[in-house]
Amino acid sequence: MCNKVKNDVENYKNLIQSIFNESISISPQFSNNTNNCIGALFVNDSFKEFSKNFKERLQRLKNAYTTLDEKKEVLEKIKNIAEEEGVGWAGPYSELVVLDLLSDLPYIRDKDIIKVKDLKIDDKPNSLAERDGQSKIDIDVNFKYKFYDFFADIKSFKPNDLEILNKILDEVRKKSSKKILIGIDNFISYGFCETNKLLPQKMKEIVQYLLEEINNNSKYVTYEFDSKYKYSFRIEYLESNNTLMTESTKSPYQLATADSFKLLNYSNKLLPSDYSFLILVKNPWFNCEIDDFCSFNKIYYRSLCRRLFIEHGKDNTPAKMHFPKMKNYSISIAEISNSIAGVLIIEDNSIVQKSNKLYDVYMYLNPNYKCKKTLSVFDLQSLFSGSKLCELKDMDDFFDDNY
């Protein structure tokens, strides 16, 4: 355990120095920063399991990525974690998780895991990115298995609407003249597209509305949009109560329906003639919606990917109708769906390790993939064999469930 010296950033820099024998330079504006990740590393024994797993991961990364370019890339991600506020650390943290896992897989050819940064459009003509007027394609990792070449984009698997709502609640806590506990009651996810349309436009209005209700000592508040959507908030005042209880019920199928468009938002990461995967990393500190009660997570993951591959694979609606930032009306939802070879979901058990494996993995392959030969479970069944770090929990190609 690293001794407390000054603040979390200083302790973090000392930790990295002790493992890599190299210092990282944190931007001055983040010199006093903290977040759940770096803060948990130096809180005595409260998060001993997470701290242990984090440090062991760094040691493995140091041993696995030894060239100058590789080491520079790893240290950049490590540095980025300390320069993020809120749950912003989830992005670079997720990339480190994936690099750690991939370097552990015995059957990845020659350990050929590389960072592909700003791939030129000219090298991949007819990509969705090129058709939508972009000049580059940013891919996170490229790795080879058997005679397959995979390109993947890495994302932290966090609920988009909950992230925005938490920013609203943080703003309310800062501006409130009263000491309060505030939370979202009976949270319902309305989906990626609806959230992106509604919440950012209404953030200031919701904050002001909640502050007015707090001044009136309200304990239960509902904010309703002009449409059918609404969010409920529960408030407790610290003068009379030091606890806050909120309720939440959810169905894995309902959540999958709400989230299914989220994965279509990465069309600019897909290559026209290569196996393009999406890799999603889930950690309870940036996604508490998905848990293992009654196999909720497995049901949710399967349902999410079936909707992505099968339901959306037949949808010829212009994608721009759902994603206004897109420029090309001729790109359909189905085209995006059919360009995703598969989805790999990694559950990071760093906080409380549920078994002797640090990562649980779920892989789902697209039966309607159009760019190359469709992959089956038989093509990838040994990919995770012999791993010391991960356990394959589920894999499916939906070949017999494609209707």
Coordinates of C-alpha atoms in Angstrom, one line a residue:
M1 CA 0.0 0.0 0.0
C2 CA 1.3 3.4 -1.0
N3 CA 1.6 5.8 2.0
K4 CA -0.5 8.9 2.0
V5 CA 1.8 11.8 1.0
K6 CA -0.2 14.8 -0.1
N7 CA -3.2 14.0 -2.2
D8 CA -4.6 11.3 -4.4
V9 CA -2.8 12.6 -7.5
E10 CA 0.6 12.7 -5.8
N11 CA 0.1 9.2 -4.4
Y12 CA -1.0 8.0 -7.8
K13 CA 2.1 9.4 -9.4
N14 CA 4.3 7.8 -6.8
L15 CA 2.6 4.4 -7.4
I16 CA 3.2 4.6 -11.1
Q17 CA 6.8 5.5 -10.5
S18 CA 7.3 2.5 -8.3
I19 CA 5.9 0.1 -10.8
F20 CA 7.2 1.5 -14.2
N21 CA 10.3 3.3 -13.0
E22 CA 9.0 6.2 -14.9
S23 CA 7.1 9.3 -14.0
I24 CA 3.8 10.5 -15.5
S25 CA 3.1 14.2 -15.9
I26 CA -0.3 15.3 -14.7
S27 CA -1.7 18.5 -16.2
P28 CA -1.5 21.3 -13.5
Q29 CA -5.3 21.8 -13.5
F30 CA -5.7 18.2 -12.2
S31 CA -3.0 18.4 -9.5
N32 CA -5.6 18.2 -6.8
N33 CA -8.0 16.0 -8.6
T34 CA -9.6 12.8 -7.3
N35 CA -12.2 10.3 -8.5
N36 CA -13.5 6.9 -7.4
C37 CA -10.7 5.1 -9.1
I38 CA -7.5 6.9 -7.8
G39 CA -9.2 7.7 -4.5
A40 CA -10.0 4.1 -3.7
L41 CA -6.3 3.1 -4.1
F42 CA -5.3 5.0 -1.0
V43 CA -8.1 4.5 1.5
N44 CA -6.5 2.1 4.0
D45 CA -8.3 -1.3 3.8
S46 CA -11.7 -0.1 2.6
F47 CA -11.0 -1.0 -1.0
K48 CA -8.1 -3.4 -0.4
E49 CA -9.3 -5.9 -3.1
F50 CA -9.6 -3.2 -5.8
S51 CA -6.2 -1.7 -4.9
K52 CA -4.5 -5.1 -5.0
N53 CA -6.1 -5.9 -8.4
F54 CA -5.3 -2.5 -9.9
K55 CA -1.6 -2.7 -8.9
E56 CA -1.3 -6.3 -10.2
R57 CA -2.9 -5.2 -13.5
L58 CA -0.3 -2.4 -13.9
Q59 CA 2.5 -4.9 -13.2
R60 CA 1.1 -7.2 -15.9
L61 CA 0.8 -4.3 -18.4
K62 CA 4.4 -3.3 -17.7
N63 CA 5.6 -6.9 -18.4
A64 CA 3.4 -7.4 -21.5
Y65 CA 3.9 -4.1 -23.4
T66 CA 7.6 -3.5 -23.6
T67 CA 8.3 -1.6 -26.8
L68 CA 8.7 2.2 -26.5
D69 CA 5.4 2.8 -28.4
E70 CA 3.5 0.2 -26.3
K71 CA 4.8 1.5 -23.0
K72 CA 4.0 5.1 -24.1
E73 CA 0.4 4.1 -24.9
V74 CA -0.1 2.3 -21.6
L75 CA 1.3 5.2 -19.6
E76 CA -0.9 7.6 -21.5
K77 CA -4.0 5.6 -20.4
I78 CA -2.8 5.4 -16.9
K79 CA -2.2 9.2 -16.8
N80 CA -5.7 9.9 -18.3
I81 CA -7.3 8.1 -15.4
A82 CA -6.0 10.7 -13.0
E83 CA -7.1 13.6 -15.2
E84 CA -10.8 12.7 -15.3
E85 CA -13.5 13.8 -12.9
G86 CA -16.7 12.0 -12.0
V87 CA -16.9 8.7 -13.9
G88 CA -14.8 10.0 -16.8
W89 CA -12.0 7.7 -15.7
A90 CA -14.1 4.8 -17.0
G91 CA -12.8 5.3 -20.5
P92 CA -9.1 4.9 -20.1
Y93 CA -9.6 2.4 -17.3
S94 CA -11.6 0.2 -19.7
E95 CA -8.9 0.3 -22.3
L96 CA -6.4 -0.9 -19.7
V97 CA -8.7 -3.8 -18.8
V98 CA -8.9 -4.9 -22.4
L99 CA -5.2 -4.6 -23.0
D100 CA -4.6 -6.7 -19.8
L101 CA -7.1 -9.4 -20.9
L102 CA -5.9 -9.6 -24.5
S103 CA -2.3 -10.0 -23.4
D104 CA -3.3 -13.0 -21.3
L105 CA -5.0 -15.0 -24.0
P106 CA -2.7 -17.8 -25.1
Y107 CA -4.0 -18.2 -28.6
I108 CA -3.7 -14.6 -29.9
R109 CA -1.1 -15.0 -32.6
D110 CA 2.4 -13.7 -31.6
K111 CA 0.7 -11.5 -28.9
D112 CA 0.1 -9.1 -31.8
I113 CA -2.0 -6.5 -30.1
I114 CA -1.5 -3.0 -31.4
K115 CA -3.1 0.4 -31.1
V116 CA -4.5 1.6 -34.4
K117 CA -4.9 5.3 -34.1
D118 CA -6.5 7.6 -36.7
L119 CA -6.7 5.0 -39.5
K120 CA -6.7 6.8 -42.9
I121 CA -9.9 6.8 -44.7
D122 CA -8.0 6.1 -48.0
D123 CA -6.8 2.8 -46.4
K124 CA -10.4 1.6 -45.8
P125 CA -12.5 3.0 -48.7
N126 CA -16.3 2.6 -48.6
S127 CA -16.4 2.7 -44.8
L128 CA -19.4 4.1 -43.1
A129 CA -17.1 6.8 -41.7
E130 CA -16.0 7.9 -45.2
R131 CA -19.6 7.8 -46.5
D132 CA -20.6 10.1 -43.6
G133 CA -17.9 12.6 -44.5
Q134 CA -15.2 11.8 -41.9
S135 CA -11.5 11.9 -42.7
K136 CA -10.3 9.2 -40.2
I137 CA -11.3 6.1 -38.3
D138 CA -10.2 5.8 -34.7
I139 CA -9.8 2.1 -33.7
D140 CA -8.5 1.1 -30.3
V141 CA -7.0 -2.4 -30.8
N142 CA -6.2 -4.8 -33.6
F143 CA -5.4 -8.4 -32.8
K144 CA -5.0 -11.7 -34.7
Y145 CA -6.5 -15.1 -33.8
K146 CA -5.9 -18.1 -36.1
F147 CA -6.2 -16.6 -39.6
Y148 CA -8.7 -13.9 -38.5
D149 CA -7.8 -10.2 -38.1
F150 CA -10.0 -8.3 -35.6
F151 CA -10.3 -4.6 -35.2
A152 CA -12.2 -3.3 -32.1
D153 CA -13.4 -0.2 -30.4
I154 CA -13.4 -0.2 -26.6
K155 CA -16.2 1.5 -24.6
S156 CA -16.9 1.7 -20.9
F157 CA -20.4 0.1 -20.5
K158 CA -22.2 2.8 -18.5
P159 CA -25.9 3.9 -18.7
N160 CA -25.9 7.2 -20.6
D161 CA -29.1 8.7 -19.1
L162 CA -28.0 7.9 -15.5
E163 CA -24.6 9.6 -16.2
I164 CA -26.4 12.8 -17.2
L165 CA -28.8 12.6 -14.3
N166 CA -26.0 12.2 -11.9
K167 CA -24.4 15.4 -13.3
I168 CA -27.7 17.1 -12.6
L169 CA -27.8 15.9 -9.0
D170 CA -24.2 17.0 -8.5
E171 CA -25.1 20.5 -9.6
V172 CA -28.1 20.5 -7.3
R173 CA -26.0 19.5 -4.3
K174 CA -23.5 22.2 -5.1
K175 CA -26.1 25.0 -5.5
S176 CA -28.5 23.9 -2.7
S177 CA -28.6 26.2 0.3
K178 CA -29.6 23.2 2.4
K179 CA -27.7 20.1 3.3
I180 CA -29.5 17.3 1.4
L181 CA -29.3 13.8 0.2
I182 CA -30.9 13.4 -3.2
G183 CA -31.3 10.4 -5.5
I184 CA -33.3 9.1 -8.4
D185 CA -36.4 7.1 -7.3
N186 CA -37.7 4.1 -9.4
F187 CA -35.3 4.9 -12.2
I188 CA -36.4 3.9 -15.7
S189 CA -34.0 4.0 -18.6
Y190 CA -35.8 5.6 -21.6
G191 CA -33.2 4.7 -24.1
F192 CA -30.1 6.2 -25.8
C193 CA -31.8 8.3 -28.5
E194 CA -34.5 9.7 -26.3
T195 CA -32.0 10.6 -23.5
N196 CA -29.7 12.4 -25.9
K197 CA -32.6 14.5 -27.2
L198 CA -34.2 15.4 -23.9
L199 CA -31.8 15.5 -21.0
P200 CA -29.0 17.8 -22.3
Q201 CA -31.5 20.4 -23.4
K202 CA -33.3 20.3 -20.0
M203 CA -30.4 20.1 -17.6
K204 CA -30.5 23.7 -16.4
E205 CA -34.3 23.6 -16.1
I206 CA -34.3 20.4 -14.1
V207 CA -31.6 21.8 -11.7
Q208 CA -33.6 25.0 -11.2
Y209 CA -36.8 23.0 -10.6
L210 CA -35.2 20.8 -8.0
L211 CA -33.7 23.7 -6.2
E212 CA -37.1 25.4 -6.0
E213 CA -38.6 22.2 -4.6
I214 CA -35.8 21.9 -2.1
N215 CA -36.5 25.5 -0.9
N216 CA -40.1 24.2 -0.3
N217 CA -38.8 21.3 1.7
S218 CA -40.3 18.8 -0.8
K219 CA -39.3 15.2 -0.2
Y220 CA -40.6 13.6 -3.4
V221 CA -40.4 15.4 -6.8
T222 CA -41.3 14.4 -10.3
Y223 CA -40.1 16.2 -13.4
E224 CA -42.2 15.5 -16.4
F225 CA -41.2 16.3 -20.0
D226 CA -43.8 17.4 -22.6
S227 CA -43.6 13.9 -23.9
K228 CA -44.4 10.7 -22.0
Y229 CA -41.0 10.7 -20.1
K230 CA -40.5 11.6 -16.5
Y231 CA -38.0 11.2 -13.7
S232 CA -38.7 11.1 -10.0
F233 CA -36.4 12.2 -7.2
R234 CA -36.3 11.6 -3.5
I235 CA -34.9 14.2 -1.1
E236 CA -33.9 13.9 2.5
Y237 CA -32.7 16.9 4.6
L238 CA -29.7 16.2 6.8
E239 CA -31.1 18.2 9.8
S240 CA -33.7 15.5 10.3
N241 CA -32.4 12.4 8.5
N242 CA -29.0 11.1 7.5
T243 CA -30.2 8.3 5.2
L244 CA -31.9 8.2 1.8
M245 CA -33.8 5.2 0.5
T246 CA -34.7 5.0 -3.2
E247 CA -36.4 2.2 -5.1
S248 CA -35.7 0.8 -8.5
T249 CA -37.3 -2.1 -10.4
K250 CA -36.1 -3.2 -13.9
S251 CA -36.5 -5.9 -16.4
P252 CA -33.5 -7.1 -18.4
Y253 CA -35.6 -7.1 -21.6
Q254 CA -36.9 -3.5 -20.9
L255 CA -33.3 -2.4 -20.3
A256 CA -32.1 -4.1 -23.5
T257 CA -34.8 -2.4 -25.5
A258 CA -33.8 1.0 -24.1
D259 CA -30.1 0.4 -24.7
S260 CA -30.2 -1.3 -28.1
F261 CA -29.6 1.9 -30.1
K262 CA -26.6 2.9 -28.0
L263 CA -24.3 0.4 -29.8
L264 CA -25.4 1.6 -33.2
N265 CA -23.9 5.0 -32.3
Y266 CA -20.4 3.7 -33.1
S267 CA -20.9 3.4 -36.9
N268 CA -17.7 5.5 -37.5
K269 CA -15.6 2.8 -35.9
L270 CA -16.7 0.0 -38.3
L271 CA -14.4 -1.2 -41.1
P272 CA -15.9 -2.3 -44.5
S273 CA -13.7 -5.3 -45.1
D274 CA -12.5 -6.4 -41.7
Y275 CA -14.0 -8.0 -38.6
S276 CA -15.1 -5.1 -36.5
F277 CA -16.0 -5.8 -32.9
L278 CA -17.3 -3.6 -30.1
I279 CA -15.7 -4.4 -26.7
L280 CA -17.7 -3.2 -23.7
V281 CA -16.2 -3.1 -20.1
K282 CA -18.6 -3.1 -17.2
N283 CA -17.5 -2.2 -13.6
P284 CA -20.0 -1.6 -10.7
W285 CA -18.6 1.9 -10.1
F286 CA -19.6 3.1 -13.5
N287 CA -22.5 0.8 -14.1
C288 CA -24.7 -0.4 -11.1
E289 CA -27.7 -1.1 -13.3
I290 CA -26.5 -4.6 -14.3
D291 CA -26.1 -7.2 -11.6
D292 CA -25.9 -10.9 -11.4
F293 CA -29.2 -11.4 -9.5
C294 CA -31.2 -14.2 -11.1
S295 CA -28.8 -14.2 -14.1
F296 CA -30.0 -10.6 -14.9
N297 CA -26.8 -9.7 -16.7
K298 CA -26.7 -12.7 -19.0
I299 CA -30.3 -12.3 -20.0
Y300 CA -29.7 -8.6 -20.6
Y301 CA -26.6 -9.1 -22.7
R302 CA -28.2 -11.7 -24.9
S303 CA -31.3 -9.7 -25.3
L304 CA -29.3 -6.5 -26.1
C305 CA -27.2 -8.2 -28.8
R306 CA -30.2 -10.0 -30.3
R307 CA -31.9 -6.7 -30.8
L308 CA -28.7 -5.2 -32.2
F309 CA -28.1 -8.0 -34.7
I310 CA -31.5 -9.2 -35.6
E311 CA -34.2 -6.6 -35.0
H312 CA -32.0 -3.6 -36.1
G313 CA -30.5 -5.7 -38.9
K314 CA -33.8 -5.5 -40.7
D315 CA -34.4 -1.8 -40.1
N316 CA -34.0 0.3 -43.2
T317 CA -34.8 3.5 -41.5
P318 CA -32.1 6.2 -42.1
A319 CA -29.8 6.2 -39.1
K320 CA -29.8 10.1 -39.1
M321 CA -33.3 10.0 -37.9
H322 CA -32.0 8.6 -34.6
F323 CA -28.5 10.1 -34.6
P324 CA -28.9 13.8 -35.8
K325 CA -25.1 14.3 -36.0
M326 CA -24.8 11.9 -38.9
K327 CA -24.8 13.6 -42.3
N328 CA -25.6 10.9 -44.8
Y329 CA -29.3 10.0 -45.0
S330 CA -28.5 6.9 -47.2
I331 CA -26.9 5.1 -44.3
S332 CA -29.5 2.9 -42.7
I333 CA -29.8 1.3 -39.2
A334 CA -29.6 -2.1 -40.9
E335 CA -26.3 -1.2 -42.6
I336 CA -24.7 -0.3 -39.3
S337 CA -26.0 -3.4 -37.6
N338 CA -24.8 -5.6 -40.4
S339 CA -21.3 -4.2 -40.2
I340 CA -20.7 -5.3 -36.6
A341 CA -19.1 -8.7 -36.5
G342 CA -19.7 -9.2 -32.8
V343 CA -19.8 -7.8 -29.3
L344 CA -17.5 -8.7 -26.5
I345 CA -18.6 -7.8 -22.9
I346 CA -16.1 -7.9 -20.1
E347 CA -17.2 -7.8 -16.5
D348 CA -14.4 -6.4 -14.3
N349 CA -14.5 -8.0 -10.9
S350 CA -11.7 -5.9 -9.5
I351 CA -13.8 -4.5 -6.6
V352 CA -15.1 -7.8 -5.2
Q353 CA -13.6 -10.7 -7.0
K354 CA -16.4 -13.3 -7.3
S355 CA -14.2 -16.2 -8.3
N356 CA -10.5 -16.9 -9.0
K357 CA -10.9 -15.1 -12.3
L358 CA -10.6 -11.4 -12.5
Y359 CA -12.8 -11.0 -15.6
D360 CA -16.1 -12.6 -16.8
V361 CA -16.5 -12.5 -20.5
Y362 CA -19.6 -12.8 -22.8
M363 CA -19.2 -12.9 -26.6
Y364 CA -22.1 -12.6 -29.1
L365 CA -21.6 -12.9 -32.8
N366 CA -23.8 -11.4 -35.5
P367 CA -25.6 -14.0 -37.7
N368 CA -26.4 -11.2 -40.2
Y369 CA -22.9 -9.8 -40.6
K370 CA -22.4 -8.8 -44.3
C371 CA -18.8 -7.6 -44.7
K372 CA -17.0 -11.1 -44.6
K373 CA -17.8 -14.7 -43.7
T374 CA -20.1 -14.8 -40.8
L375 CA -18.4 -16.0 -37.6
S376 CA -19.7 -18.9 -35.6
V377 CA -19.0 -20.1 -32.0
F378 CA -16.8 -22.8 -33.6
D379 CA -14.5 -20.2 -35.1
L380 CA -13.8 -18.6 -31.8
Q381 CA -14.5 -21.3 -29.2
S382 CA -10.9 -21.6 -28.1
L383 CA -10.1 -17.9 -28.0
F384 CA -10.4 -17.7 -24.2
S385 CA -9.0 -21.2 -23.4
G386 CA -6.1 -21.3 -21.0
S387 CA -6.6 -17.8 -19.8
K388 CA -5.5 -17.2 -16.2
L389 CA -7.5 -14.0 -15.9
C390 CA -10.9 -14.6 -17.5
E391 CA -13.8 -17.1 -17.6
L392 CA -16.1 -17.4 -20.6
K393 CA -19.6 -17.2 -19.2
D394 CA -21.6 -17.2 -22.5
M395 CA -21.1 -17.2 -26.2
D396 CA -23.6 -17.4 -29.0
D397 CA -23.9 -16.8 -32.7
F398 CA -27.7 -16.8 -32.8
F399 CA -27.7 -18.9 -35.9
D400 CA -30.7 -20.9 -34.7
D401 CA -32.4 -17.9 -33.2
N402 CA -32.3 -15.6 -36.2
Y403 CA -35.8 -14.6 -37.1

